[in-house]
Short mmCIF file of C-alpha atoms (C1' of nucleotides) and ligand atoms in Angstrom, two decimals:
data_model
loop_
_atom_site.label_atom_id
_atom_site.label_comp_id
_atom_site.label_asym_id
_atom_site.label_seq_id
_atom_site.Cartn_x
_atom_site.Cartn_y
_atom_site.Cartn_z
CA UNK A 1 124.44 24.38 -134.18
CA UNK A 2 121.65 25.54 -136.47
CA UNK A 3 118.08 24.84 -135.32
CA UNK A 4 115.96 22.49 -137.40
CA UNK A 5 114.02 25.52 -138.60
CA UNK A 6 117.19 27.04 -139.99
CA UNK A 7 118.16 23.70 -141.53
CA UNK A 8 114.79 23.49 -143.24
CA UNK A 9 115.09 26.99 -144.65
CA UNK A 10 118.58 26.40 -145.97
CA UNK A 11 117.62 23.14 -147.62
CA UNK A 12 114.58 24.76 -149.18
CA UNK A 13 116.58 27.73 -150.45
CA UNK A 14 119.06 25.34 -152.02
CA UNK A 15 116.29 23.42 -153.78
CA UNK A 16 114.56 26.59 -154.90
CA UNK A 17 117.83 27.96 -156.24
CA UNK A 18 118.15 24.84 -158.41
CA UNK A 19 114.59 25.24 -159.67
CA UNK A 20 114.47 29.04 -160.03
CA UNK A 21 115.55 30.15 -163.50
CA UNK A 22 116.24 33.76 -162.43
CA UNK A 23 119.95 33.73 -161.64
CA UNK A 24 119.70 31.47 -158.60
CA UNK A 25 118.06 34.16 -156.53
CA UNK A 26 115.09 33.14 -154.42
CA UNK A 27 112.35 35.70 -153.89
CA UNK A 28 110.58 36.15 -150.57
CA UNK A 29 107.37 35.10 -152.25
CA UNK A 30 108.67 31.74 -153.40
CA UNK A 31 110.54 31.16 -150.16
CA UNK A 32 107.42 31.91 -148.13
CA UNK A 33 105.38 29.70 -150.44
CA UNK A 34 107.84 26.83 -150.28
CA UNK A 35 108.08 27.00 -146.50
CA UNK A 36 104.39 27.52 -145.91
CA UNK A 37 104.87 30.74 -143.93
CA UNK A 38 103.72 34.32 -144.46
CA UNK A 39 105.93 36.68 -146.48
CA UNK A 40 106.78 38.68 -143.38
CA UNK A 41 108.16 35.59 -141.74
CA UNK A 42 110.29 34.84 -144.80
CA UNK A 43 111.70 38.37 -144.67
CA UNK A 44 112.61 38.20 -141.01
CA UNK A 45 114.19 34.77 -141.45
CA UNK A 46 116.13 36.08 -144.44
CA UNK A 47 117.58 38.85 -142.29
CA UNK A 48 118.44 36.44 -139.55
CA UNK A 49 120.13 33.98 -141.95
CA UNK A 50 122.06 36.88 -143.41
CA UNK A 51 123.20 37.91 -139.91
CA UNK A 52 124.58 34.37 -139.52
CA UNK A 53 126.34 34.64 -142.91
CA UNK A 54 124.34 31.75 -144.33
CA UNK A 55 122.70 33.72 -147.14
CA UNK A 56 123.30 36.93 -149.03
CA UNK A 57 120.28 39.19 -148.68
CA UNK A 58 119.51 42.71 -149.78
CA UNK A 59 116.10 44.25 -149.05
CA UNK A 60 113.88 43.69 -152.09
CA UNK A 61 116.70 41.67 -153.62
CA UNK A 62 115.86 38.11 -152.61
CA UNK A 63 118.13 35.60 -151.03
CA UNK A 64 121.02 33.39 -152.16
CA UNK A 65 123.10 30.86 -150.21
CA UNK A 66 126.65 31.74 -149.22
CA UNK A 67 129.33 29.02 -149.37
CA UNK A 68 128.67 28.23 -145.71
CA UNK A 69 124.93 28.15 -146.25
CA UNK A 70 125.33 25.82 -149.21
CA UNK A 71 127.56 23.47 -147.23
CA UNK A 72 124.99 23.28 -144.49
CA UNK A 73 122.12 22.80 -146.94
CA UNK A 74 123.96 19.94 -148.61
CA UNK A 75 124.61 18.33 -145.25
CA UNK A 76 120.89 18.33 -144.54
CA UNK A 77 120.12 17.02 -148.01
CA UNK A 78 122.68 14.25 -147.55
CA UNK A 79 121.04 13.24 -144.30
CA UNK A 80 117.61 13.36 -145.84
CA UNK A 81 118.49 11.18 -148.77
CA UNK A 82 120.56 8.65 -146.88
CA UNK A 83 117.72 8.27 -144.41
CA UNK A 84 115.23 7.73 -147.21
CA UNK A 85 117.50 5.10 -148.71
CA UNK A 86 117.91 3.37 -145.40
CA UNK A 87 114.19 3.27 -144.68
CA UNK A 88 113.52 1.69 -148.06
CA UNK A 89 116.47 -0.70 -148.25
CA UNK A 90 116.84 -1.78 -144.64
CA UNK A 91 113.31 -1.57 -143.31
CA UNK A 92 111.26 -2.12 -146.42
CA UNK A 93 109.18 1.05 -146.22
CA UNK A 94 107.61 2.14 -149.47
CA UNK A 95 109.37 4.91 -151.39
CA UNK A 96 106.15 6.90 -151.36
CA UNK A 97 106.10 7.19 -147.57
CA UNK A 98 109.71 7.84 -146.61
CA UNK A 99 109.85 11.52 -147.45
CA UNK A 100 107.90 12.82 -144.43
CA UNK A 101 109.76 10.52 -142.10
CA UNK A 102 113.12 11.75 -143.42
CA UNK A 103 111.92 15.33 -143.08
CA UNK A 104 112.04 15.04 -139.31
CA UNK A 105 114.78 12.44 -138.85
CA UNK A 106 117.23 14.55 -140.87
CA UNK A 107 117.45 16.92 -137.88
CA UNK A 108 117.74 14.30 -135.17
CA UNK A 109 120.43 11.90 -136.38
CA UNK A 110 124.09 12.18 -135.38
CA UNK A 111 127.04 12.21 -137.75
CA UNK A 112 128.22 8.95 -136.31
CA UNK A 113 124.95 7.17 -136.97
CA UNK A 114 124.75 8.67 -140.43
CA UNK A 115 128.17 7.28 -141.29
CA UNK A 116 127.06 3.89 -140.06
CA UNK A 117 124.00 4.02 -142.29
CA UNK A 118 126.08 5.12 -145.26
CA UNK A 119 128.40 2.19 -144.73
CA UNK A 120 125.50 -0.23 -144.21
CA UNK A 121 124.04 0.85 -147.56
CA UNK A 122 127.37 0.55 -149.36
CA UNK A 123 127.86 4.29 -149.94
CA UNK A 124 125.01 4.81 -152.41
CA UNK A 125 125.12 7.75 -154.81
CA UNK A 126 121.38 8.18 -155.31
CA UNK A 127 118.32 7.78 -153.10
CA UNK A 128 115.17 5.76 -153.93
CA UNK A 129 113.80 8.61 -156.05
CA UNK A 130 117.03 8.86 -158.02
CA UNK A 131 117.99 12.09 -156.26
CA UNK A 132 121.77 12.42 -155.90
CA UNK A 133 123.18 12.03 -152.39
CA UNK A 134 125.74 14.76 -151.67
CA UNK A 135 129.07 13.46 -150.37
CA UNK A 136 130.25 14.16 -146.84
CA UNK A 137 132.65 16.64 -148.45
CA UNK A 138 129.72 18.56 -149.93
CA UNK A 139 129.93 17.51 -153.57
CA UNK A 140 126.92 16.64 -155.69
CA UNK A 141 127.73 13.99 -158.26
CA UNK A 142 124.98 14.64 -160.74
CA UNK A 143 124.66 12.39 -163.79
CA UNK A 144 123.53 14.07 -167.02
CA UNK A 145 119.88 13.18 -167.46
CA UNK A 146 117.17 13.94 -170.00
CA UNK A 147 113.56 14.75 -169.25
CA UNK A 148 111.11 12.28 -170.76
CA UNK A 149 109.64 15.12 -172.80
CA UNK A 150 112.92 15.59 -174.65
CA UNK A 151 113.41 12.01 -175.74
CA UNK A 152 112.91 11.03 -179.40
CA UNK A 153 110.17 8.64 -180.40
CA UNK A 154 111.25 5.01 -180.42
CA UNK A 155 114.16 5.52 -178.02
CA UNK A 156 115.01 3.06 -175.27
CA UNK A 157 115.56 4.71 -171.91
CA UNK A 158 116.36 3.83 -168.32
CA UNK A 159 114.33 5.71 -165.74
CA UNK A 160 116.83 7.53 -163.54
CA UNK A 161 115.03 10.04 -161.35
CA UNK A 162 111.55 11.11 -160.35
CA UNK A 163 111.39 14.80 -159.48
CA UNK A 164 108.02 14.86 -157.69
CA UNK A 165 107.94 13.26 -154.22
CA UNK A 166 104.17 13.48 -153.88
CA UNK A 167 102.66 10.18 -152.72
CA UNK A 168 100.04 10.08 -155.45
CA UNK A 169 102.51 10.70 -158.21
CA UNK A 170 104.91 8.10 -156.84
CA UNK A 171 102.13 5.53 -156.71
CA UNK A 172 101.22 6.36 -160.31
CA UNK A 173 104.84 5.81 -161.29
CA UNK A 174 104.80 2.53 -159.40
CA UNK A 175 101.65 1.28 -161.06
CA UNK A 176 103.22 1.63 -164.47
CA UNK A 177 106.60 0.16 -163.50
CA UNK A 178 108.54 3.36 -163.97
CA UNK A 179 110.76 3.34 -160.92
CA UNK A 180 114.37 4.43 -161.23
CA UNK A 181 116.36 1.59 -162.70
CA UNK A 182 113.60 0.27 -164.99
CA UNK A 183 113.90 0.22 -168.78
CA UNK A 184 111.17 1.66 -170.96
CA UNK A 185 110.54 2.65 -174.57
CA UNK A 186 109.11 5.97 -175.70
CA UNK A 187 106.41 5.07 -178.20
CA UNK A 188 105.06 8.45 -179.23
CA UNK A 189 104.93 12.19 -178.62
CA UNK A 190 101.59 13.79 -179.36
CA UNK A 191 102.41 17.49 -179.55
CA UNK A 192 98.84 18.62 -180.09
CA UNK A 193 97.65 16.65 -177.05
CA UNK A 194 100.82 17.51 -175.10
CA UNK A 195 101.19 13.85 -174.25
CA UNK A 196 103.91 11.21 -174.17
CA UNK A 197 103.27 7.49 -174.55
CA UNK A 198 105.68 4.94 -173.17
CA UNK A 199 105.88 1.33 -172.28
CA UNK A 200 107.70 -0.66 -169.63
CA UNK A 201 108.12 -4.40 -169.19
CA UNK A 202 105.10 -6.39 -170.31
CA UNK A 203 102.64 -3.77 -169.16
CA UNK A 204 100.28 -2.03 -171.60
CA UNK A 205 101.55 1.33 -172.83
CA UNK A 206 100.75 4.40 -170.73
CA UNK A 207 100.10 7.94 -171.93
CA UNK A 208 100.82 10.87 -169.65
CA UNK A 209 100.70 14.63 -169.96
CA UNK A 210 103.76 16.83 -170.60
CA UNK A 211 103.84 18.08 -167.04
CA UNK A 212 103.97 14.59 -165.61
CA UNK A 213 106.51 13.46 -168.22
CA UNK A 214 108.73 16.43 -167.40
CA UNK A 215 109.09 15.11 -163.87
CA UNK A 216 110.59 11.84 -165.04
CA UNK A 217 114.28 12.01 -165.87
CA UNK A 218 115.91 9.28 -167.92
CA UNK A 219 119.19 8.01 -169.27
CA UNK A 220 119.30 7.18 -172.95
CA UNK A 221 120.27 3.63 -173.78
CA UNK A 222 122.33 3.80 -176.95
CA UNK A 223 121.49 1.26 -179.68
CA UNK B 1 100.87 16.74 -130.26
CA UNK B 2 103.17 17.39 -127.32
CA UNK B 3 106.47 19.15 -128.09
CA UNK B 4 109.70 17.27 -127.52
CA UNK B 5 110.28 19.43 -124.46
CA UNK B 6 107.01 18.23 -122.97
CA UNK B 7 107.87 14.64 -123.91
CA UNK B 8 111.20 14.95 -122.16
CA UNK B 9 109.62 16.33 -118.99
CA UNK B 10 106.99 13.61 -118.88
CA UNK B 11 109.52 10.85 -119.38
CA UNK B 12 111.74 12.33 -116.72
CA UNK B 13 108.88 12.68 -114.24
CA UNK B 14 107.96 9.05 -114.85
CA UNK B 15 111.53 7.91 -114.18
CA UNK B 16 111.85 10.13 -111.11
CA UNK B 17 108.56 8.80 -109.77
CA UNK B 18 109.97 5.28 -109.99
CA UNK B 19 113.13 6.33 -108.21
CA UNK B 20 111.64 8.71 -105.62
CA UNK B 21 110.73 6.89 -102.42
CA UNK B 22 108.38 9.66 -101.19
CA UNK B 23 104.99 8.51 -102.41
CA UNK B 24 105.71 8.93 -106.11
CA UNK B 25 105.67 12.71 -105.86
CA UNK B 26 108.43 14.59 -107.65
CA UNK B 27 109.64 17.82 -106.10
CA UNK B 28 110.50 20.87 -108.15
CA UNK B 29 114.04 20.56 -106.93
CA UNK B 30 114.55 17.05 -108.27
CA UNK B 31 112.66 17.81 -111.47
CA UNK B 32 114.79 20.87 -112.10
CA UNK B 33 117.90 18.89 -111.27
CA UNK B 34 116.97 15.99 -113.53
CA UNK B 35 116.09 18.28 -116.44
CA UNK B 36 119.06 20.59 -116.00
CA UNK B 37 116.91 23.73 -115.68
CA UNK B 38 116.44 26.30 -112.92
CA UNK B 39 113.75 25.72 -110.27
CA UNK B 40 111.65 28.55 -111.67
CA UNK B 41 111.54 26.86 -115.04
CA UNK B 42 110.45 23.60 -113.42
CA UNK B 43 107.64 25.41 -111.65
CA UNK B 44 106.35 27.10 -114.76
CA UNK B 45 106.53 23.86 -116.72
CA UNK B 46 104.68 22.09 -113.91
CA UNK B 47 101.87 24.61 -114.17
CA UNK B 48 101.72 24.25 -117.91
CA UNK B 49 101.68 20.43 -117.76
CA UNK B 50 98.91 20.65 -115.18
CA UNK B 51 96.93 22.94 -117.50
CA UNK B 52 97.19 20.20 -120.13
CA UNK B 53 96.05 17.57 -117.58
CA UNK B 54 99.29 15.68 -117.88
CA UNK B 55 100.32 16.01 -114.24
CA UNK B 56 98.66 16.77 -110.94
CA UNK B 57 100.28 19.81 -109.39
CA UNK B 58 99.59 21.84 -106.30
CA UNK B 59 101.81 24.81 -105.42
CA UNK B 60 104.50 23.60 -103.01
CA UNK B 61 103.11 20.09 -103.47
CA UNK B 62 105.27 18.67 -106.22
CA UNK B 63 104.14 16.93 -109.35
CA UNK B 64 102.72 13.50 -110.23
CA UNK B 65 101.68 12.08 -113.61
CA UNK B 66 98.00 11.71 -114.42
CA UNK B 67 96.84 8.63 -116.34
CA UNK B 68 97.21 10.59 -119.60
CA UNK B 69 100.64 11.83 -118.62
CA UNK B 70 101.76 8.33 -117.76
CA UNK B 71 100.50 6.96 -121.08
CA UNK B 72 102.46 9.62 -122.93
CA UNK B 73 105.58 9.07 -120.84
CA UNK B 74 105.46 5.35 -121.55
CA UNK B 75 105.05 6.02 -125.25
CA UNK B 76 108.24 8.07 -125.22
CA UNK B 77 110.04 5.44 -123.15
CA UNK B 78 108.90 2.74 -125.59
CA UNK B 79 110.30 4.73 -128.49
CA UNK B 80 113.52 5.39 -126.67
CA UNK B 81 114.15 1.77 -125.80
CA UNK B 82 113.12 0.33 -129.15
CA UNK B 83 115.42 2.79 -130.86
CA UNK B 84 118.30 1.83 -128.59
CA UNK B 85 117.66 -1.83 -129.36
CA UNK B 86 117.54 -1.17 -133.07
CA UNK B 87 120.76 0.81 -133.10
CA UNK B 88 122.57 -1.99 -131.30
CA UNK B 89 121.02 -4.99 -133.05
CA UNK B 90 120.61 -3.69 -136.58
CA UNK B 91 123.43 -1.21 -136.94
CA UNK B 92 125.97 -2.55 -134.51
CA UNK B 93 126.41 0.60 -132.44
CA UNK B 94 127.83 0.05 -128.99
CA UNK B 95 125.36 -0.03 -126.11
CA UNK B 96 127.35 2.71 -124.42
CA UNK B 97 126.69 5.21 -127.21
CA UNK B 98 123.05 4.65 -128.13
CA UNK B 99 121.47 6.56 -125.28
CA UNK B 100 122.14 10.08 -126.55
CA UNK B 101 121.13 9.14 -130.05
CA UNK B 102 117.82 7.71 -128.82
CA UNK B 103 117.28 10.82 -126.74
CA UNK B 104 116.71 12.86 -129.88
CA UNK B 105 115.34 10.20 -132.24
CA UNK B 106 112.58 9.33 -129.78
CA UNK B 107 110.87 12.60 -130.71
CA UNK B 108 111.32 12.36 -134.47
CA UNK B 109 110.17 8.87 -135.38
CA UNK B 110 106.64 8.07 -136.58
CA UNK B 111 104.40 5.36 -135.16
CA UNK B 112 104.55 3.52 -138.43
CA UNK B 113 108.33 3.38 -138.48
CA UNK B 114 108.40 2.39 -134.84
CA UNK B 115 106.11 -0.55 -135.54
CA UNK B 116 108.36 -1.60 -138.37
CA UNK B 117 111.37 -1.52 -136.08
CA UNK B 118 109.52 -3.47 -133.40
CA UNK B 119 108.65 -6.14 -135.96
CA UNK B 120 112.19 -6.15 -137.36
CA UNK B 121 113.55 -6.82 -133.86
CA UNK B 122 111.02 -9.56 -133.15
CA UNK B 123 109.03 -7.62 -130.53
CA UNK B 124 111.71 -7.51 -127.84
CA UNK B 125 110.69 -7.05 -124.21
CA UNK B 126 113.89 -5.43 -122.97
CA UNK B 127 116.45 -3.03 -124.45
CA UNK B 128 120.23 -3.50 -124.53
CA UNK B 129 120.54 -2.29 -120.93
CA UNK B 130 117.87 -4.72 -119.77
CA UNK B 131 115.33 -1.92 -119.31
CA UNK B 132 111.79 -3.11 -120.01
CA UNK B 133 110.16 -1.88 -123.22
CA UNK B 134 106.60 -0.73 -122.53
CA UNK B 135 104.03 -2.27 -124.87
CA UNK B 136 102.13 -0.17 -127.38
CA UNK B 137 99.15 -0.54 -125.02
CA UNK B 138 101.16 1.13 -122.26
CA UNK B 139 101.99 -1.85 -120.07
CA UNK B 140 105.36 -2.42 -118.46
CA UNK B 141 106.20 -6.09 -118.19
CA UNK B 142 108.74 -5.97 -115.42
CA UNK B 143 110.47 -9.18 -114.38
CA UNK B 144 111.24 -9.54 -110.66
CA UNK B 145 114.93 -8.79 -110.28
CA UNK B 146 117.39 -8.66 -107.40
CA UNK B 147 120.12 -6.10 -106.92
CA UNK B 148 123.60 -7.60 -106.84
CA UNK B 149 123.98 -6.28 -103.32
CA UNK B 150 121.15 -8.54 -102.11
CA UNK B 151 122.46 -11.79 -103.54
CA UNK B 152 123.89 -14.44 -101.22
CA UNK B 153 127.52 -15.46 -101.43
CA UNK B 154 128.13 -18.33 -103.77
CA UNK B 155 124.96 -17.80 -105.79
CA UNK B 156 124.85 -18.15 -109.56
CA UNK B 157 123.14 -15.25 -111.27
CA UNK B 158 122.26 -14.03 -114.71
CA UNK B 159 122.85 -10.32 -115.25
CA UNK B 160 119.50 -8.85 -116.25
CA UNK B 161 119.65 -5.09 -116.15
CA UNK B 162 122.11 -2.24 -115.72
CA UNK B 163 120.52 0.81 -114.15
CA UNK B 164 123.19 3.40 -114.95
CA UNK B 165 123.42 4.47 -118.62
CA UNK B 166 126.62 6.45 -118.15
CA UNK B 167 129.20 5.61 -120.81
CA UNK B 168 132.00 5.05 -118.33
CA UNK B 169 129.96 2.71 -116.19
CA UNK B 170 128.77 0.76 -119.21
CA UNK B 171 132.31 0.32 -120.43
CA UNK B 172 133.33 -0.89 -116.97
CA UNK B 173 130.52 -3.43 -117.12
CA UNK B 174 131.67 -4.48 -120.57
CA UNK B 175 135.28 -4.94 -119.54
CA UNK B 176 134.25 -7.44 -116.91
CA UNK B 177 131.76 -9.28 -119.11
CA UNK B 178 128.73 -8.29 -117.10
CA UNK B 179 126.27 -7.43 -119.86
CA UNK B 180 122.66 -8.46 -119.52
CA UNK B 181 122.35 -12.10 -120.45
CA UNK B 182 125.72 -13.16 -119.03
CA UNK B 183 126.08 -15.62 -116.15
CA UNK B 184 128.21 -14.80 -113.14
CA UNK B 185 128.89 -16.03 -109.64
CA UNK B 186 128.90 -13.91 -106.50
CA UNK B 187 132.06 -14.85 -104.70
CA UNK B 188 131.93 -12.64 -101.62
CA UNK B 189 130.32 -9.74 -99.82
CA UNK B 190 132.68 -7.67 -97.73
CA UNK B 191 130.39 -5.69 -95.48
CA UNK B 192 133.14 -3.73 -93.79
CA UNK B 193 134.58 -2.67 -97.14
CA UNK B 194 131.09 -2.28 -98.65
CA UNK B 195 132.24 -4.36 -101.60
CA UNK B 196 130.99 -7.25 -103.69
CA UNK B 197 133.23 -9.66 -105.56
CA UNK B 198 131.99 -11.57 -108.54
CA UNK B 199 133.26 -13.52 -111.45
CA UNK B 200 132.10 -14.01 -115.00
CA UNK B 201 133.28 -16.43 -117.70
CA UNK B 202 136.97 -17.10 -117.55
CA UNK B 203 137.87 -13.58 -116.46
CA UNK B 204 139.57 -12.90 -113.15
CA UNK B 205 137.17 -11.96 -110.35
CA UNK B 206 136.22 -8.30 -109.97
CA UNK B 207 135.45 -6.40 -106.81
CA UNK B 208 133.16 -3.38 -106.90
CA UNK B 209 131.67 -1.02 -104.36
CA UNK B 210 128.13 -1.28 -103.01
CA UNK B 211 126.94 1.70 -105.05
CA UNK B 212 128.13 0.17 -108.30
CA UNK B 213 126.78 -3.26 -107.37
CA UNK B 214 123.39 -1.76 -106.55
CA UNK B 215 123.11 -0.64 -110.15
CA UNK B 216 123.37 -4.20 -111.46
CA UNK B 217 120.15 -6.18 -111.31
CA UNK B 218 120.23 -9.93 -111.65
CA UNK B 219 118.07 -13.01 -111.90
CA UNK B 220 118.92 -15.88 -109.55
CA UNK B 221 119.73 -19.14 -111.23
CA UNK B 222 118.33 -21.90 -109.02
CA UNK B 223 120.64 -24.84 -108.40
"C1'" DT C 1 104.20 58.23 -167.14
"C1'" DA C 2 100.49 57.67 -164.02
"C1'" DA C 3 97.64 54.30 -162.01
"C1'" DT C 4 97.23 49.86 -160.48
"C1'" DA C 5 98.72 45.48 -159.04
"C1'" DT C 6 102.12 42.74 -156.81
"C1'" DA C 7 105.82 41.95 -153.71
"C1'" DT C 8 108.20 43.15 -149.65
"C1'" DT C 9 108.98 45.09 -145.33
"C1'" DT C 10 107.51 46.83 -140.96
"C1'" DT C 11 104.92 46.85 -136.81
"C1'" DG C 12 102.81 44.93 -133.00
"C1'" DA C 13 101.43 40.80 -131.00
"C1'" DT C 14 101.66 35.82 -129.53
"C1'" DT C 15 103.60 31.30 -127.80
"C1'" DA C 16 107.10 28.14 -125.91
"C1'" DG C 17 110.94 27.76 -123.27
"C1'" DT C 18 114.35 29.51 -120.71
"C1'" DC C 19 117.31 32.35 -116.87
"C1'" DA C 20 118.46 35.49 -112.86
"C1'" DA C 21 117.23 37.32 -108.96
"C1'" DA C 22 113.75 38.80 -105.64
"C1'" DA C 23 109.91 37.38 -102.77
"C1'" DA C 24 107.22 34.10 -100.46
"C1'" DT C 25 106.50 29.86 -98.20
"C1'" DC C 26 107.72 25.70 -95.89
"C1'" DC C 27 109.78 22.98 -92.49
"C1'" DC C 28 113.33 21.52 -89.44
"C1'" DT C 29 116.09 22.44 -85.38
"C1'" DG C 30 117.04 24.44 -81.36
"C1'" DC D 1 107.20 27.93 -81.36
"C1'" DA D 2 110.60 30.96 -83.36
"C1'" DG D 3 114.29 31.46 -86.41
"C1'" DG D 4 116.92 30.32 -90.30
"C1'" DG D 5 117.98 27.49 -94.14
"C1'" DA D 6 115.96 25.21 -97.99
"C1'" DT D 7 112.57 25.09 -101.36
"C1'" DT D 8 109.35 27.11 -104.28
"C1'" DT D 9 107.13 30.70 -106.65
"C1'" DT D 10 107.04 35.13 -108.80
"C1'" DT D 11 108.68 38.77 -111.61
"C1'" DG D 12 110.85 40.68 -115.42
"C1'" DA D 13 113.55 39.79 -119.24
"C1'" DC D 14 115.18 37.38 -123.36
"C1'" DT D 15 115.30 34.48 -127.91
"C1'" DA D 16 113.28 31.97 -131.76
"C1'" DA D 17 109.55 31.50 -134.66
"C1'" DT D 18 105.47 32.72 -136.08
"C1'" DC D 19 100.99 35.64 -137.82
"C1'" DA D 20 97.92 39.62 -139.25
"C1'" DA D 21 97.58 43.69 -141.07
"C1'" DA D 22 99.41 48.20 -142.24
"C1'" DA D 23 102.93 50.66 -144.78
"C1'" DT D 24 106.08 50.90 -148.42
"C1'" DA D 25 108.51 49.77 -152.51
"C1'" DT D 26 108.71 47.77 -157.07
"C1'" DA D 27 106.77 46.21 -161.39
"C1'" DT D 28 103.31 46.15 -164.88
"C1'" DT D 29 100.18 47.98 -167.90
"C1'" DA D 30 97.25 51.05 -169.88
MN1 MN E 301 113.14 18.81 -142.20
MN1 MN E 302 114.26 11.61 -152.20
MN1 MN E 303 114.54 13.16 -125.54
MN1 MN E 304 118.22 1.85 -122.19
#
DNA sequence: TAATATATTTTGATTAGTCAAAAATCCCTG
DNA sequence: CAGGGATTTTTGACTAATCAAAATATATTA
């Protein structure tokens, strides 16, 4: 059984691989940064994960999950996201506070209990942030989504996923009724100001910067 | 914050202190036995807990919780028992399988989530085994109970608590409808055979040995 | 391409938790 | 009250995870 430290590293490497443009390879610098450890620690963990055949690692060559490492990472991610869903749906916690809780529970819960939770929730495919929940078999069913920055002016969209789990950002999203599932209309792109204006429900329109808009993924509603 | 290892030791010392007849002092031998570690490990942990003012420890003198140690132990026990209750009541797990799950979740759950669970359950005072749930303030509201071995023949009782959490024992209790809350009648004590016979619902009477009967605590129903 | 900056690895150290086995102490029984 | 068995402590060793700082390699840039 992998320790929770190892589980955290694998999950983080998986997420960094998704983010990293450079051929899915994660550098020691970004790994150390993402894990909040010193570079030396990242190096020694990389070697140890490689010894366990969970990552491919060459000195000075960064790190990349093996098939086994990926399977394990997805298992942790599945736990994390099912737990988040459960905390929101069954216990009424706010979606802005479940992340930290899931971060520790993901290592403590048994397979049996996880299955029970999955069943209780009706086998959801996304968590409260719109993040896809990997299947028990290790598949990620990812819908094709568009970043808010890429949507044409005037288009109707459905918010599908919020990529930043930071409490402040999630509360901002909340305030303007932009949770996953909500409809909204893109009113304008101001390229000079690097800003996007959109409008949801009966609320006044809101203008946000490119960087914020890039963290909101949507589905286009044809029409 | 105490590590989960420390939490486990404190909880175990608390439980051993309850059990131990000898003036509430827990020997290194029983601590090591209860924790499944070697005596040397128990000694070094005793010293380290004493350094943190969580136990009183004198070489060759055994170990005893301080006020702070007791408070912490009760916090862990509260978590453990609320989690067991939640798993049974909210997720329908069997009472014979929740103990191990709670053993790890008790270290991973936040105070906030625990409060939510407590509220969800309606602030229960006992867990599925009838074990008292310490209050957040650290009080143990313990009802006065009688062991089945001490009950007079013919008496009506309500099963209140089952002291052995072993899966096999719990399933035995289940089979004979002797869960906490159920009524039963003590039909006979056979002192020579060291056996107690009792009867619950419409099931045929069951005879069990003294040792088993001593693990079932009951409330007397006057009448 | 040489110098400089950045990234990575190595080294030496620390802490928590554990074990095996030797040494010391305690305490019961004769 | 003296052994001898049981208990406890000590010693030395190990693993996982970490850091600080020195050494080394790679990348950038002038
Ligand atoms: Mn985690
Ligand atoms: Mn999420
Ligand atoms: Mn535990
Ligand atoms: Mn219990």
